[in-house]
mmCIF file with all atom_site columns, C-alpha atoms and ligand atoms in Angstrom:
data_model
loop_
_atom_site.group_PDB
_atom_site.id
_atom_site.type_symbol
_atom_site.label_atom_id
_atom_site.label_alt_id
_atom_site.label_comp_id
_atom_site.label_asym_id
_atom_site.label_entity_id
_atom_site.label_seq_id
_atom_site.pdbx_PDB_ins_code
_atom_site.Cartn_x
_atom_site.Cartn_y
_atom_site.Cartn_z
_atom_site.occupancy
_atom_site.B_iso_or_equiv
_atom_site.pdbx_formal_charge
_atom_site.auth_seq_id
_atom_site.auth_comp_id
_atom_site.auth_asym_id
_atom_site.auth_atom_id
_atom_site.pdbx_PDB_model_num
ATOM   1   C CA  . MET A 1 1   ? 128.447 -136.142 156.225 1.00 98.00 ? 1428 MET A CA  1
ATOM   2   C CA  . ILE A 1 2   ? 124.564 -135.730 156.030 1.00 98.00 ? 1429 ILE A CA  1
ATOM   3   C CA  . LEU A 1 3   ? 122.869 -138.269 157.268 1.00 98.00 ? 1430 LEU A CA  1
ATOM   4   C CA  . ARG A 1 4   ? 118.882 -138.155 155.932 1.00 98.00 ? 1431 ARG A CA  1
ATOM   5   C CA  . THR A 1 5   ? 116.946 -140.277 158.100 1.00 98.00 ? 1432 THR A CA  1
ATOM   6   C CA  . SER A 1 6   ? 113.964 -140.472 160.472 1.00 97.00 ? 1433 SER A CA  1
ATOM   7   C CA  . PRO A 1 7   ? 113.953 -141.272 164.389 1.00 96.00 ? 1434 PRO A CA  1
ATOM   8   C CA  . PRO A 1 8   ? 112.817 -144.282 164.601 1.00 97.00 ? 1435 PRO A CA  1
ATOM   9   C CA  . SER A 1 9   ? 113.884 -145.542 161.458 1.00 98.00 ? 1436 SER A CA  1
ATOM   10  C CA  . PRO A 1 10  ? 116.301 -149.076 162.990 1.00 98.00 ? 1437 PRO A CA  1
ATOM   11  C CA  . PHE A 1 11  ? 118.465 -149.144 159.570 1.00 98.00 ? 1438 PHE A CA  1
ATOM   12  C CA  . GLY A 1 12  ? 119.208 -145.067 160.561 1.00 98.00 ? 1439 GLY A CA  1
ATOM   13  C CA  . ARG A 1 13  ? 119.697 -145.127 164.122 1.00 98.00 ? 1440 ARG A CA  1
ATOM   14  C CA  . MET A 1 14  ? 122.231 -148.195 162.689 1.00 98.00 ? 1441 MET A CA  1
ATOM   15  C CA  . VAL A 1 15  ? 124.241 -145.648 161.386 1.00 98.00 ? 1442 VAL A CA  1
ATOM   16  C CA  . LYS A 1 16  ? 124.013 -143.241 163.807 1.00 98.00 ? 1443 LYS A CA  1
ATOM   17  C CA  . ILE A 1 17  ? 125.172 -145.670 166.607 1.00 98.00 ? 1444 ILE A CA  1
ATOM   18  C CA  . ALA A 1 18  ? 128.285 -147.153 164.231 1.00 98.00 ? 1445 ALA A CA  1
ATOM   19  C CA  . ILE A 1 19  ? 129.205 -143.211 163.804 1.00 98.00 ? 1446 ILE A CA  1
ATOM   20  C CA  . GLU A 1 20  ? 129.105 -142.900 167.572 1.00 98.00 ? 1447 GLU A CA  1
ATOM   21  C CA  . VAL A 1 21  ? 131.167 -146.098 168.595 1.00 98.00 ? 1448 VAL A CA  1
ATOM   22  C CA  . GLN A 1 22  ? 133.387 -144.745 165.554 1.00 98.00 ? 1449 GLN A CA  1
ATOM   23  C CA  . ASN A 1 23  ? 134.409 -141.684 167.722 1.00 98.00 ? 1450 ASN A CA  1
ATOM   24  C CA  . MET A 1 24  ? 132.971 -139.717 164.511 1.00 98.00 ? 1451 MET A CA  1
ATOM   25  C CA  . ALA A 1 25  ? 129.481 -137.831 165.009 1.00 97.00 ? 1452 ALA A CA  1
ATOM   26  C CA  . ASP A 1 26  ? 131.812 -134.078 165.069 1.00 98.00 ? 1453 ASP A CA  1
ATOM   27  C CA  . GLN A 1 27  ? 131.867 -134.556 161.486 1.00 97.00 ? 1454 GLN A CA  1
ATOM   28  C CA  . LEU A 1 28  ? 127.978 -136.149 161.137 1.00 98.00 ? 1455 LEU A CA  1
ATOM   29  C CA  . THR A 1 29  ? 124.547 -133.444 160.647 1.00 98.00 ? 1456 THR A CA  1
ATOM   30  C CA  . VAL A 1 30  ? 121.412 -135.251 160.953 1.00 98.00 ? 1457 VAL A CA  1
ATOM   31  C CA  . GLN A 1 31  ? 118.323 -133.667 158.401 1.00 98.00 ? 1458 GLN A CA  1
ATOM   32  C CA  . ALA A 1 32  ? 114.885 -135.196 158.889 1.00 98.00 ? 1459 ALA A CA  1
ATOM   33  C CA  . ALA A 1 33  ? 113.648 -136.909 156.297 1.00 98.00 ? 1460 ALA A CA  1
ATOM   34  C CA  . ASP A 1 34  ? 110.015 -137.818 155.087 1.00 98.00 ? 1461 ASP A CA  1
ATOM   35  C CA  . THR A 1 35  ? 109.249 -141.238 153.288 1.00 98.00 ? 1462 THR A CA  1
ATOM   36  C CA  . ASN A 1 36  ? 105.538 -140.428 152.634 1.00 96.00 ? 1463 ASN A CA  1
ATOM   37  C CA  . ASP A 1 37  ? 106.365 -136.593 151.340 1.00 97.00 ? 1464 ASP A CA  1
ATOM   38  C CA  . PRO A 1 38  ? 106.306 -135.966 147.866 1.00 97.00 ? 1465 PRO A CA  1
ATOM   39  C CA  . ASN A 1 39  ? 108.357 -133.151 147.938 1.00 97.00 ? 1466 ASN A CA  1
ATOM   40  C CA  . ASP A 1 40  ? 110.799 -134.482 150.152 1.00 98.00 ? 1467 ASP A CA  1
ATOM   41  C CA  . ASN A 1 41  ? 114.445 -134.465 147.975 1.00 98.00 ? 1468 ASN A CA  1
ATOM   42  C CA  . LEU A 1 42  ? 114.724 -137.537 149.318 1.00 98.00 ? 1469 LEU A CA  1
ATOM   43  C CA  . ARG A 1 43  ? 113.470 -139.063 146.313 1.00 98.00 ? 1470 ARG A CA  1
ATOM   44  C CA  . GLN A 1 44  ? 115.745 -137.278 143.898 1.00 98.00 ? 1471 GLN A CA  1
ATOM   45  C CA  . GLN A 1 45  ? 118.088 -138.442 146.680 1.00 98.00 ? 1472 GLN A CA  1
ATOM   46  C CA  . ASN A 1 46  ? 117.582 -141.898 146.442 1.00 98.00 ? 1473 ASN A CA  1
ATOM   47  C CA  . PRO A 1 47  ? 115.144 -142.881 144.076 1.00 98.00 ? 1474 PRO A CA  1
ATOM   48  C CA  . LEU A 1 48  ? 114.217 -145.787 146.047 1.00 98.00 ? 1475 LEU A CA  1
ATOM   49  C CA  . GLY A 1 49  ? 112.548 -143.221 148.518 1.00 98.00 ? 1476 GLY A CA  1
ATOM   50  C CA  . LYS A 1 50  ? 114.318 -145.188 150.909 1.00 98.00 ? 1477 LYS A CA  1
ATOM   51  C CA  . ILE A 1 51  ? 116.394 -144.151 154.147 1.00 98.00 ? 1478 ILE A CA  1
ATOM   52  C CA  . PRO A 1 52  ? 118.673 -143.895 155.808 1.00 98.00 ? 1479 PRO A CA  1
ATOM   53  C CA  . ILE A 1 53  ? 121.038 -142.076 152.403 1.00 99.00 ? 1480 ILE A CA  1
ATOM   54  C CA  . LEU A 1 54  ? 124.164 -140.608 153.537 1.00 98.00 ? 1481 LEU A CA  1
ATOM   55  C CA  . LEU A 1 55  ? 125.598 -136.763 151.836 1.00 98.00 ? 1482 LEU A CA  1
ATOM   56  C CA  . VAL A 1 56  ? 129.321 -137.165 151.138 1.00 98.00 ? 1483 VAL A CA  1
ATOM   57  C CA  . GLY A 1 57  ? 130.358 -134.173 149.175 1.00 97.00 ? 1484 GLY A CA  1
ATOM   58  C CA  . ASP A 1 58  ? 128.280 -135.325 145.853 1.00 97.00 ? 1485 ASP A CA  1
ATOM   59  C CA  . ASP A 1 59  ? 127.211 -138.536 146.562 1.00 98.00 ? 1486 ASP A CA  1
ATOM   60  C CA  . ALA A 1 60  ? 124.519 -139.985 148.344 1.00 98.00 ? 1487 ALA A CA  1
ATOM   61  C CA  . LEU A 1 61  ? 124.700 -143.131 149.438 1.00 98.00 ? 1488 LEU A CA  1
ATOM   62  C CA  . TYR A 1 62  ? 122.887 -146.372 149.842 1.00 98.00 ? 1489 TYR A CA  1
ATOM   63  C CA  . ASP A 1 63  ? 121.959 -148.102 151.660 1.00 98.00 ? 1490 ASP A CA  1
ATOM   64  C CA  . THR A 1 64  ? 122.343 -148.876 154.716 1.00 98.00 ? 1491 THR A CA  1
ATOM   65  C CA  . ARG A 1 65  ? 125.592 -151.852 154.246 1.00 98.00 ? 1492 ARG A CA  1
ATOM   66  C CA  . VAL A 1 66  ? 127.409 -149.414 151.877 1.00 98.00 ? 1493 VAL A CA  1
ATOM   67  C CA  . ILE A 1 67  ? 127.046 -146.322 154.531 1.00 98.00 ? 1494 ILE A CA  1
ATOM   68  C CA  . LEU A 1 68  ? 128.518 -148.628 156.831 1.00 98.00 ? 1495 LEU A CA  1
ATOM   69  C CA  . ASP A 1 69  ? 131.111 -150.364 154.309 1.00 98.00 ? 1496 ASP A CA  1
ATOM   70  C CA  . TYR A 1 70  ? 131.731 -146.723 154.001 1.00 98.00 ? 1497 TYR A CA  1
ATOM   71  C CA  . LEU A 1 71  ? 131.574 -145.346 157.107 1.00 98.00 ? 1498 LEU A CA  1
ATOM   72  C CA  . ASP A 1 72  ? 134.329 -148.556 157.948 1.00 98.00 ? 1499 ASP A CA  1
ATOM   73  C CA  . GLU A 1 73  ? 136.967 -147.602 154.954 1.00 98.00 ? 1500 GLU A CA  1
ATOM   74  C CA  . GLU A 1 74  ? 136.723 -144.288 156.460 1.00 98.00 ? 1501 GLU A CA  1
ATOM   75  C CA  . TYR A 1 75  ? 138.116 -145.721 159.644 1.00 98.00 ? 1502 TYR A CA  1
ATOM   76  C CA  . ARG A 1 76  ? 140.228 -148.095 158.307 1.00 97.00 ? 1503 ARG A CA  1
ATOM   77  C CA  . ALA A 1 77  ? 141.927 -145.254 156.824 1.00 97.00 ? 1504 ALA A CA  1
ATOM   78  C CA  . LYS A 1 78  ? 142.487 -143.268 159.664 1.00 97.00 ? 1505 LYS A CA  1
ATOM   79  C CA  . HIS A 1 79  ? 143.378 -145.729 162.265 1.00 97.00 ? 1506 HIS A CA  1
ATOM   80  C CA  . GLY A 1 80  ? 144.032 -149.133 160.504 1.00 97.00 ? 1507 GLY A CA  1
ATOM   81  C CA  . ASN A 1 81  ? 142.311 -151.558 161.968 1.00 97.00 ? 1508 ASN A CA  1
ATOM   82  C CA  . SER A 1 82  ? 138.409 -152.016 161.968 1.00 97.00 ? 1509 SER A CA  1
ATOM   83  C CA  . VAL A 1 83  ? 135.714 -151.703 164.531 1.00 98.00 ? 1510 VAL A CA  1
ATOM   84  C CA  . LEU A 1 84  ? 132.604 -152.789 162.532 1.00 98.00 ? 1511 LEU A CA  1
ATOM   85  C CA  . PHE A 1 85  ? 134.529 -155.068 160.118 1.00 98.00 ? 1512 PHE A CA  1
ATOM   86  C CA  . PRO A 1 86  ? 136.609 -156.591 162.380 1.00 96.00 ? 1513 PRO A CA  1
ATOM   87  C CA  . GLY A 1 87  ? 138.568 -159.391 160.582 1.00 92.00 ? 1514 GLY A CA  1
ATOM   88  C CA  . SER A 1 88  ? 139.491 -160.380 157.109 1.00 94.00 ? 1515 SER A CA  1
ATOM   89  C CA  . GLY A 1 89  ? 138.731 -163.255 154.175 1.00 96.00 ? 1516 GLY A CA  1
ATOM   90  C CA  . MET A 1 90  ? 136.199 -165.351 155.022 1.00 97.00 ? 1517 MET A CA  1
ATOM   91  C CA  . ASP A 1 91  ? 135.478 -164.201 158.521 1.00 96.00 ? 1518 ASP A CA  1
ATOM   92  C CA  . MET A 1 92  ? 134.968 -160.958 157.462 1.00 96.00 ? 1519 MET A CA  1
ATOM   93  C CA  . PHE A 1 93  ? 132.187 -162.178 155.032 1.00 97.00 ? 1520 PHE A CA  1
ATOM   94  C CA  . ARG A 1 94  ? 131.297 -164.548 157.545 1.00 97.00 ? 1521 ARG A CA  1
ATOM   95  C CA  . LEU A 1 95  ? 130.500 -161.863 159.267 1.00 98.00 ? 1522 LEU A CA  1
ATOM   96  C CA  . LYS A 1 96  ? 128.507 -159.190 156.542 1.00 98.00 ? 1523 LYS A CA  1
ATOM   97  C CA  . THR A 1 97  ? 126.245 -162.570 156.069 1.00 98.00 ? 1524 THR A CA  1
ATOM   98  C CA  . LYS A 1 98  ? 125.557 -162.127 159.426 1.00 98.00 ? 1525 LYS A CA  1
ATOM   99  C CA  . LEU A 1 99  ? 124.619 -158.412 158.908 1.00 98.00 ? 1526 LEU A CA  1
ATOM   100 C CA  . ALA A 1 100 ? 122.880 -159.307 155.524 1.00 98.00 ? 1527 ALA A CA  1
ATOM   101 C CA  . ARG A 1 101 ? 121.007 -161.667 158.011 1.00 98.00 ? 1528 ARG A CA  1
ATOM   102 C CA  . VAL A 1 102 ? 119.737 -159.488 160.285 1.00 98.00 ? 1529 VAL A CA  1
ATOM   103 C CA  . ILE A 1 103 ? 118.480 -156.615 157.726 1.00 98.00 ? 1530 ILE A CA  1
ATOM   104 C CA  . GLY A 1 104 ? 117.070 -159.093 155.954 1.00 98.00 ? 1531 GLY A CA  1
ATOM   105 C CA  . MET A 1 105 ? 114.960 -159.946 159.392 1.00 98.00 ? 1532 MET A CA  1
ATOM   106 C CA  . LEU A 1 106 ? 113.820 -156.160 159.839 1.00 98.00 ? 1533 LEU A CA  1
ATOM   107 C CA  . ASP A 1 107 ? 112.744 -155.220 156.124 1.00 98.00 ? 1534 ASP A CA  1
ATOM   108 C CA  . ALA A 1 108 ? 110.796 -158.164 157.525 1.00 98.00 ? 1535 ALA A CA  1
ATOM   109 C CA  . GLY A 1 109 ? 109.387 -156.366 160.162 1.00 98.00 ? 1536 GLY A CA  1
ATOM   110 C CA  . ILE A 1 110 ? 108.971 -153.466 158.335 1.00 98.00 ? 1537 ILE A CA  1
ATOM   111 C CA  . LEU A 1 111 ? 106.816 -155.029 155.405 1.00 98.00 ? 1538 LEU A CA  1
ATOM   112 C CA  . ILE A 1 112 ? 104.758 -156.185 157.937 1.00 97.00 ? 1539 ILE A CA  1
ATOM   113 C CA  . VAL A 1 113 ? 104.062 -152.805 158.886 1.00 97.00 ? 1540 VAL A CA  1
ATOM   114 C CA  . TYR A 1 114 ? 103.755 -150.922 156.057 1.00 96.00 ? 1541 TYR A CA  1
ATOM   115 C CA  . GLU A 1 115 ? 101.022 -154.301 155.555 1.00 95.00 ? 1542 GLU A CA  1
ATOM   116 C CA  . GLY A 1 116 ? 99.132  -152.765 158.216 1.00 93.00 ? 1543 GLY A CA  1
ATOM   117 C CA  . ARG A 1 117 ? 100.172 -149.423 156.937 1.00 93.00 ? 1544 ARG A CA  1
ATOM   118 C CA  . PHE A 1 118 ? 99.368  -149.266 153.212 1.00 94.00 ? 1545 PHE A CA  1
ATOM   119 C CA  . ARG A 1 119 ? 96.718  -151.835 152.873 1.00 93.00 ? 1546 ARG A CA  1
ATOM   120 C CA  . PRO A 1 120 ? 92.899  -150.981 153.414 1.00 92.00 ? 1547 PRO A CA  1
ATOM   121 C CA  . GLU A 1 121 ? 91.399  -153.561 156.903 1.00 91.00 ? 1548 GLU A CA  1
ATOM   122 C CA  . ASN A 1 122 ? 89.712  -155.586 154.312 1.00 93.00 ? 1549 ASN A CA  1
ATOM   123 C CA  . MET A 1 123 ? 92.436  -156.028 151.406 1.00 92.00 ? 1550 MET A CA  1
ATOM   124 C CA  . ARG A 1 124 ? 95.226  -157.308 154.485 1.00 91.00 ? 1551 ARG A CA  1
ATOM   125 C CA  . VAL A 1 125 ? 96.824  -160.472 153.707 1.00 93.00 ? 1552 VAL A CA  1
ATOM   126 C CA  . GLU A 1 126 ? 97.287  -162.601 156.707 1.00 94.00 ? 1553 GLU A CA  1
ATOM   127 C CA  . SER A 1 127 ? 99.197  -165.200 154.741 1.00 96.00 ? 1554 SER A CA  1
ATOM   128 C CA  . PHE A 1 128 ? 102.011 -162.613 153.286 1.00 96.00 ? 1555 PHE A CA  1
ATOM   129 C CA  . VAL A 1 129 ? 102.464 -161.207 157.324 1.00 96.00 ? 1556 VAL A CA  1
ATOM   130 C CA  . ASP A 1 130 ? 103.068 -165.053 158.339 1.00 97.00 ? 1557 ASP A CA  1
ATOM   131 C CA  . TYR A 1 131 ? 105.493 -165.697 155.364 1.00 98.00 ? 1558 TYR A CA  1
ATOM   132 C CA  . GLN A 1 132 ? 107.427 -162.686 156.550 1.00 98.00 ? 1559 GLN A CA  1
ATOM   133 C CA  . ARG A 1 133 ? 107.170 -163.500 160.094 1.00 98.00 ? 1560 ARG A CA  1
ATOM   134 C CA  . ASP A 1 134 ? 108.252 -166.786 159.180 1.00 98.00 ? 1561 ASP A CA  1
ATOM   135 C CA  . LYS A 1 135 ? 111.802 -165.487 158.123 1.00 98.00 ? 1562 LYS A CA  1
ATOM   136 C CA  . ILE A 1 136 ? 112.314 -163.439 161.117 1.00 98.00 ? 1563 ILE A CA  1
ATOM   137 C CA  . LEU A 1 137 ? 111.362 -166.705 163.040 1.00 98.00 ? 1564 LEU A CA  1
ATOM   138 C CA  . ARG A 1 138 ? 113.839 -168.538 160.940 1.00 98.00 ? 1565 ARG A CA  1
ATOM   139 C CA  . SER A 1 139 ? 116.753 -165.967 161.639 1.00 98.00 ? 1566 SER A CA  1
ATOM   140 C CA  . MET A 1 140 ? 116.210 -166.174 164.914 1.00 98.00 ? 1567 MET A CA  1
ATOM   141 C CA  . ALA A 1 141 ? 115.955 -169.574 165.279 1.00 98.00 ? 1568 ALA A CA  1
ATOM   142 C CA  . GLU A 1 142 ? 119.773 -170.029 163.842 1.00 98.00 ? 1569 GLU A CA  1
ATOM   143 C CA  . ILE A 1 143 ? 120.674 -166.453 166.257 1.00 98.00 ? 1570 ILE A CA  1
ATOM   144 C CA  . LYS A 1 144 ? 119.642 -169.221 168.797 1.00 98.00 ? 1571 LYS A CA  1
ATOM   145 C CA  . SER A 1 145 ? 121.500 -171.746 168.018 1.00 98.00 ? 1572 SER A CA  1
ATOM   146 C CA  . GLU A 1 146 ? 124.975 -169.397 167.773 1.00 97.00 ? 1573 GLU A CA  1
ATOM   147 C CA  . ASN A 1 147 ? 123.893 -168.639 171.405 1.00 96.00 ? 1574 ASN A CA  1
ATOM   148 C CA  . PRO A 1 148 ? 125.282 -164.988 171.845 1.00 96.00 ? 1575 PRO A CA  1
ATOM   149 C CA  . THR A 1 149 ? 126.805 -163.503 174.121 1.00 96.00 ? 1576 THR A CA  1
ATOM   150 C CA  . TYR A 1 150 ? 127.913 -159.590 174.066 1.00 98.00 ? 1577 TYR A CA  1
ATOM   151 C CA  . THR A 1 151 ? 131.478 -159.532 175.606 1.00 97.00 ? 1578 THR A CA  1
ATOM   152 C CA  . ASN A 1 152 ? 132.369 -156.392 172.668 1.00 97.00 ? 1579 ASN A CA  1
ATOM   153 C CA  . GLY A 1 153 ? 132.246 -153.460 175.826 1.00 98.00 ? 1580 GLY A CA  1
ATOM   154 C CA  . ALA A 1 154 ? 131.990 -150.004 174.109 1.00 98.00 ? 1581 ALA A CA  1
ATOM   155 C CA  . THR A 1 155 ? 133.276 -150.696 170.504 1.00 98.00 ? 1582 THR A CA  1
ATOM   156 C CA  . PRO A 1 156 ? 130.113 -153.875 168.874 1.00 98.00 ? 1583 PRO A CA  1
ATOM   157 C CA  . ASN A 1 157 ? 130.589 -154.373 165.091 1.00 98.00 ? 1584 ASN A CA  1
ATOM   158 C CA  . ALA A 1 158 ? 127.678 -153.934 163.119 1.00 98.00 ? 1585 ALA A CA  1
ATOM   159 C CA  . VAL A 1 159 ? 126.188 -157.223 162.948 1.00 98.00 ? 1586 VAL A CA  1
ATOM   160 C CA  . GLU A 1 160 ? 125.661 -156.089 166.804 1.00 98.00 ? 1587 GLU A CA  1
ATOM   161 C CA  . ILE A 1 161 ? 124.515 -152.676 166.455 1.00 98.00 ? 1588 ILE A CA  1
ATOM   162 C CA  . ALA A 1 162 ? 121.969 -154.125 164.500 1.00 98.00 ? 1589 ALA A CA  1
ATOM   163 C CA  . LEU A 1 163 ? 121.140 -157.059 166.121 1.00 98.00 ? 1590 LEU A CA  1
ATOM   164 C CA  . ALA A 1 164 ? 120.373 -154.580 169.085 1.00 98.00 ? 1591 ALA A CA  1
ATOM   165 C CA  . CYS A 1 165 ? 118.238 -152.141 166.855 1.00 98.00 ? 1592 CYS A CA  1
ATOM   166 C CA  . ALA A 1 166 ? 115.966 -154.735 165.508 1.00 98.00 ? 1593 ALA A CA  1
ATOM   167 C CA  . LEU A 1 167 ? 115.328 -156.207 168.878 1.00 98.00 ? 1594 LEU A CA  1
ATOM   168 C CA  . ASP A 1 168 ? 114.321 -152.882 169.488 1.00 98.00 ? 1595 ASP A CA  1
ATOM   169 C CA  . HIS A 1 169 ? 112.690 -151.795 166.789 1.00 98.00 ? 1596 HIS A CA  1
ATOM   170 C CA  . TYR A 1 170 ? 110.484 -155.030 167.636 1.00 98.00 ? 1597 TYR A CA  1
ATOM   171 C CA  . ASP A 1 171 ? 109.553 -154.057 170.976 1.00 98.00 ? 1598 ASP A CA  1
ATOM   172 C CA  . TYR A 1 172 ? 108.883 -150.237 168.843 1.00 98.00 ? 1599 TYR A CA  1
ATOM   173 C CA  . ARG A 1 173 ? 106.405 -151.679 165.955 1.00 97.00 ? 1600 ARG A CA  1
ATOM   174 C CA  . LYS A 1 174 ? 105.625 -154.677 167.782 1.00 97.00 ? 1601 LYS A CA  1
ATOM   175 C CA  . GLN A 1 175 ? 105.454 -157.382 164.952 1.00 97.00 ? 1602 GLN A CA  1
ATOM   176 C CA  . ILE A 1 176 ? 106.669 -159.944 167.093 1.00 97.00 ? 1603 ILE A CA  1
ATOM   177 C CA  . ASN A 1 177 ? 107.401 -160.351 170.534 1.00 97.00 ? 1604 ASN A CA  1
ATOM   178 C CA  . TRP A 1 178 ? 111.363 -161.589 170.517 1.00 98.00 ? 1605 TRP A CA  1
ATOM   179 C CA  . ARG A 1 179 ? 111.740 -162.818 174.125 1.00 98.00 ? 1606 ARG A CA  1
ATOM   180 C CA  . ASP A 1 180 ? 109.926 -166.476 172.843 1.00 98.00 ? 1607 ASP A CA  1
ATOM   181 C CA  . HIS A 1 181 ? 112.595 -167.032 170.550 1.00 98.00 ? 1608 HIS A CA  1
ATOM   182 C CA  . LEU A 1 182 ? 115.395 -165.134 171.756 1.00 98.00 ? 1609 LEU A CA  1
ATOM   183 C CA  . PRO A 1 183 ? 115.079 -165.043 175.736 1.00 97.00 ? 1610 PRO A CA  1
ATOM   184 C CA  . MET A 1 184 ? 118.881 -164.971 176.690 1.00 97.00 ? 1611 MET A CA  1
ATOM   185 C CA  . MET A 1 185 ? 118.724 -161.881 174.609 1.00 98.00 ? 1612 MET A CA  1
ATOM   186 C CA  . GLU A 1 186 ? 117.658 -159.872 177.994 1.00 98.00 ? 1613 GLU A CA  1
ATOM   187 C CA  . ALA A 1 187 ? 120.618 -160.148 179.226 1.00 98.00 ? 1614 ALA A CA  1
ATOM   188 C CA  . TRP A 1 188 ? 122.728 -159.648 175.913 1.00 98.00 ? 1615 TRP A CA  1
ATOM   189 C CA  . MET A 1 189 ? 120.547 -156.136 175.117 1.00 98.00 ? 1616 MET A CA  1
ATOM   190 C CA  . THR A 1 190 ? 121.476 -155.262 179.198 1.00 98.00 ? 1617 THR A CA  1
ATOM   191 C CA  . ASP A 1 191 ? 124.739 -155.928 178.495 1.00 98.00 ? 1618 ASP A CA  1
ATOM   192 C CA  . PHE A 1 192 ? 125.304 -153.967 174.988 1.00 98.00 ? 1619 PHE A CA  1
ATOM   193 C CA  . ALA A 1 193 ? 122.895 -150.723 176.237 1.00 98.00 ? 1620 ALA A CA  1
ATOM   194 C CA  . LYS A 1 194 ? 125.029 -150.348 179.563 1.00 98.00 ? 1621 LYS A CA  1
ATOM   195 C CA  . SER A 1 195 ? 128.697 -150.080 177.210 1.00 97.00 ? 1622 SER A CA  1
ATOM   196 C CA  . VAL A 1 196 ? 127.863 -148.570 173.815 1.00 98.00 ? 1623 VAL A CA  1
ATOM   197 C CA  . PRO A 1 197 ? 127.882 -144.722 173.187 1.00 96.00 ? 1624 PRO A CA  1
ATOM   198 C CA  . GLY A 1 198 ? 124.430 -144.129 171.558 1.00 97.00 ? 1625 GLY A CA  1
ATOM   199 C CA  . TYR A 1 199 ? 122.278 -146.740 172.474 1.00 98.00 ? 1626 TYR A CA  1
ATOM   200 C CA  . HIS A 1 200 ? 120.154 -144.102 174.400 1.00 98.00 ? 1627 HIS A CA  1
ATOM   201 C CA  . ALA A 1 201 ? 120.246 -141.342 172.704 1.00 98.00 ? 1628 ALA A CA  1
ATOM   202 C CA  . THR A 1 202 ? 119.016 -143.200 170.004 1.00 98.00 ? 1629 THR A CA  1
ATOM   203 C CA  . LEU A 1 203 ? 116.221 -144.599 170.962 1.00 98.00 ? 1630 LEU A CA  1
ATOM   204 C CA  . PRO A 1 204 ? 112.590 -144.147 169.524 1.00 96.00 ? 1631 PRO A CA  1
ATOM   205 C CA  . GLU A 1 205 ? 110.893 -141.238 172.007 1.00 95.00 ? 1632 GLU A CA  1
ATOM   206 C CA  . ASP A 1 206 ? 107.523 -143.515 172.498 1.00 96.00 ? 1633 ASP A CA  1
ATOM   207 C CA  . ILE A 1 207 ? 109.518 -147.236 172.624 1.00 98.00 ? 1634 ILE A CA  1
ATOM   208 C CA  . ASP A 1 208 ? 108.133 -149.371 176.150 1.00 97.00 ? 1635 ASP A CA  1
ATOM   209 C CA  . PRO A 1 209 ? 110.184 -149.379 179.511 1.00 97.00 ? 1636 PRO A CA  1
ATOM   210 C CA  . ALA A 1 210 ? 112.371 -152.189 179.126 1.00 98.00 ? 1637 ALA A CA  1
ATOM   211 C CA  . PRO A 1 211 ? 115.151 -152.559 182.436 1.00 98.00 ? 1638 PRO A CA  1
ATOM   212 C CA  . TRP A 1 212 ? 117.623 -151.718 179.737 1.00 98.00 ? 1639 TRP A CA  1
ATOM   213 C CA  . ARG A 1 213 ? 116.730 -148.474 178.022 1.00 97.00 ? 1640 ARG A CA  1
HETATM 214 N N1  . GSH B 2 .   ? 118.025 -152.936 153.637 1.00 61.97 ? 1406 GSH B N1  1
HETATM 215 C C1  . GSH B 2 .   ? 117.345 -151.242 153.176 1.00 61.97 ? 1406 GSH B C1  1
HETATM 216 C C2  . GSH B 2 .   ? 115.812 -150.851 153.894 1.00 61.97 ? 1406 GSH B C2  1
HETATM 217 C C3  . GSH B 2 .   ? 115.709 -149.177 154.643 1.00 61.97 ? 1406 GSH B C3  1
HETATM 218 C C4  . GSH B 2 .   ? 114.428 -148.998 154.880 1.00 61.97 ? 1406 GSH B C4  1
HETATM 219 O O1  . GSH B 2 .   ? 113.136 -150.363 154.544 1.00 61.97 ? 1406 GSH B O1  1
HETATM 220 N N2  . GSH B 2 .   ? 113.762 -147.763 155.199 1.00 61.97 ? 1406 GSH B N2  1
HETATM 221 C C5  . GSH B 2 .   ? 112.212 -147.485 155.530 1.00 61.97 ? 1406 GSH B C5  1
HETATM 222 C C6  . GSH B 2 .   ? 112.094 -146.396 157.034 1.00 61.97 ? 1406 GSH B C6  1
HETATM 223 S S1  . GSH B 2 .   ? 112.908 -147.956 158.199 1.00 61.97 ? 1406 GSH B S1  1
HETATM 224 C C7  . GSH B 2 .   ? 112.184 -147.038 154.789 1.00 61.97 ? 1406 GSH B C7  1
HETATM 225 O O2  . GSH B 2 .   ? 112.587 -145.700 153.994 1.00 61.97 ? 1406 GSH B O2  1
HETATM 226 N N3  . GSH B 2 .   ? 110.811 -146.791 153.628 1.00 61.97 ? 1406 GSH B N3  1
HETATM 227 C C8  . GSH B 2 .   ? 110.268 -145.959 153.181 1.00 61.97 ? 1406 GSH B C8  1
HETATM 228 C C9  . GSH B 2 .   ? 109.910 -147.115 151.956 1.00 61.97 ? 1406 GSH B C9  1
HETATM 229 O O3  . GSH B 2 .   ? 109.749 -148.304 151.354 1.00 61.97 ? 1406 GSH B O3  1
HETATM 230 O O4  . GSH B 2 .   ? 109.418 -146.911 150.300 1.00 61.97 ? 1406 GSH B O4  1
HETATM 231 C C10 . GSH B 2 .   ? 118.454 -150.696 153.982 1.00 61.97 ? 1406 GSH B C10 1
HETATM 232 O O5  . GSH B 2 .   ? 119.293 -151.359 154.371 1.00 61.97 ? 1406 GSH B O5  1
HETATM 233 O O6  . GSH B 2 .   ? 118.858 -149.277 154.226 1.00 61.97 ? 1406 GSH B O6  1
#
């Protein structure tokens, strides 16, 4: 399997951690991708021009959720159980909905970054940024009401992997100070970081320090 991604991508990071957690790192090659380079063949692999992409034989799989589903299927076929999406029936679909929530929070965060990156300063639309940030805030309010604690040791599920990558991404790109909205997640991050394989190795190189990093 070849993963097309770039080191700062929180989505690519989710896939890398999922692969570590499933003990499949020996089957993976990471190949750098540059979404801004029109000559990068990632645009042939995914016409949307987005990363991550997982190349499996002749197939190019995207987006992140499809890739995580694929990895989960591989794991289930070999081990008969699941780490990323444990449970079945409605429980599993509830988990997948929570994953959609975190991925949506990240999509909103990325759009905030792009508003600053791609628009000339005098054309930036603050109401658009607020619209995106409100999605993150409403999701954080829901997560807070769930009172999360991290108890899965070295085997986080896909939602937990996504949440750790999202909070680190907000520290990296600084769209929002999540500590103001999810103060309990500092302890959560500490518990996650100390036991999940691949957490430290996949951090963006120049992210600010934090007690758990
Ligand atoms: N929801 C998508 C988001 C992927 C995404 O936005 N990736 C960013 C990099 S972190 C990207 O490829 N951006 C380039 C673009 O939007 O053209 C997923 O889950 O894979």
